[in-house]
Amino acid sequence: MRLQNRVAIITGGASGIGLVAVKKFIDEGAAVVVADFNEEAGKELVASYEQHEKPILFVQTDTSKRQSVEALVQKAVDTYGKIDILVNNAGITKDAMLHKMTEQQFDDVLNVNLKGVFNCTQAVIPHMIAQGYGKIINTSSVSGVYGNVGQTNYAATKAALIGMTKTWAKELGRKGINVNAVAPGFTLTAMVQKMPEEILTRMESVTALQRLGQPEDIANAYLFLASNESDYITGHVLHVDGGIMM
Ligand code: CAA
Ligand code: NAI
């Protein structure tokens, strides 16, 4: 069991990549707190684990709202007494070409993908610092590394997460906290299902491994970075993209 006795918060854990990560973390022995906006999906997930030896704690959370995040962290600590792992996985897209992008689209994506990660990490680190141990994983994207047509707002946030990851690795290393990012390629979840079919086909054809990602591919990287197998890795951006660009 790679996460025995660990307590993990996974944001956006009610669907897509986050959901697969929740299941993997539980299988590896962790107690998992799912922080997601989607209450219906969260409740379904809790119900499906009711009889499990490790039940899931779901806290309906909007990561872009400070008060909501503070309540999440309080609930996690009240329930489990500590937080060892934070996976900042929640994210949204509101794609448009630059000349058509509204201020609202820009702000909405920044609030969730960038400020949400700041909110969650700032609320969690006092608990990690107090115990001298922590693993923080930020979900970036190929869009943040290479840019992507139609994603001015999204690419900006995902690139910013790389800067924050490296900054936090430098600030928090001496406190026993590892901070890394995962940069997934196009992965088959609800997020990419909104994309035009021909663009997805093009993305597949320019990927060295000639396929799109599965949520499991990304969740495996989260698990590695959350486990003690990655204890000497910090400030790293792990590209899990099938070799879409090199
Ligand atoms: N590469 C090159 N050119 C592209 C392109 C691409 N990926 N996407 C669009 N274009 C071109 C179009 O061919 C078109 O060219 P012409 O003007 O010469 O005809 C021009 O850009 C405008 O495109 P649209 O007609 O599609 O414009 P639109 O305003 O109707 O829609 C859009 C724009 C919403 C951005 C739409 O093109 C779209 O949804 N694109 C996909 C964006 C995308 O890749 N999103 C990723 C979502 S998944 C995700 O975000 C996860 C992750 O981390 C990777
Ligand atoms: P998804 O749309 O399937 O799941 C995202 C989850 O986050 C949903 O359950 C949603 O309710 C939740 N969420 C959204 N806003 C929230 C908020 N403010 N507070 C709390 N929860 C919120 O998306 P997917 O594909 O699983 O994405 C997970 C992460 O991976 C995101 O950060 C995304 O940007 C990133 N990513 C995804 C890629 C893909 O191709 N699917 C590629 C690269 C990165």
Short mmCIF file of C-alpha atoms in Angstrom, two decimals, residues 11 62-66 69 86-91 109-125 136-140 157-158 160-162 164-165 168 179-180:
data_model
loop_
_atom_site.label_atom_id
_atom_site.label_comp_id
_atom_site.label_asym_id
_atom_site.label_seq_id
_atom_site.Cartn_x
_atom_site.Cartn_y
_atom_site.Cartn_z
CA THR A 11 -10.14 18.79 -5.76
CA ASP A 62 -15.97 25.98 -4.87
CA THR A 63 -12.18 26.24 -4.91
CA SER A 64 -12.37 29.77 -6.29
CA LYS A 65 -14.06 30.94 -3.07
CA ARG A 66 -11.85 31.39 -0.07
CA VAL A 69 -11.94 26.31 0.82
CA LEU A 86 -3.26 17.95 -1.76
CA VAL A 87 -4.04 17.32 -5.42
CA ASN A 88 -5.06 20.60 -7.05
CA ASN A 89 -6.91 18.89 -9.89
CA ALA A 90 -10.11 21.00 -10.29
CA GLY A 91 -10.13 22.99 -13.52
CA VAL A 109 -11.11 30.47 -15.85
CA LEU A 110 -8.55 32.47 -13.87
CA ASN A 111 -10.69 32.28 -10.74
CA VAL A 112 -10.97 28.49 -10.77
CA ASN A 113 -7.72 27.33 -12.37
CA LEU A 114 -5.35 29.83 -10.80
CA LYS A 115 -6.91 31.47 -7.75
CA GLY A 116 -8.52 28.16 -6.75
CA VAL A 117 -5.09 26.51 -6.57
CA PHE A 118 -3.70 29.43 -4.58
CA ASN A 119 -6.67 29.25 -2.16
CA CYS A 120 -6.40 25.51 -1.56
CA THR A 121 -2.64 25.45 -1.15
CA GLN A 122 -2.56 28.44 1.19
CA ALA A 123 -5.26 26.90 3.38
CA VAL A 124 -3.56 23.52 3.58
CA ILE A 125 0.11 24.38 4.15
CA ILE A 136 1.29 19.02 -3.24
CA ILE A 137 0.44 18.20 -6.86
CA ASN A 138 -0.76 20.88 -9.26
CA THR A 139 -2.48 19.94 -12.51
CA SER A 140 -1.03 21.96 -15.37
CA THR A 157 -3.50 29.64 -15.85
CA LYS A 158 -1.79 26.35 -16.64
CA ALA A 160 1.12 30.13 -14.16
CA LEU A 161 0.76 26.90 -12.19
CA ILE A 162 4.24 25.89 -13.34
CA MET A 164 3.77 28.66 -8.68
CA THR A 165 4.89 25.03 -8.42
CA TRP A 168 6.38 26.78 -3.67
CA VAL A 179 5.50 20.46 -4.69
CA ASN A 180 5.24 19.13 -8.24
#
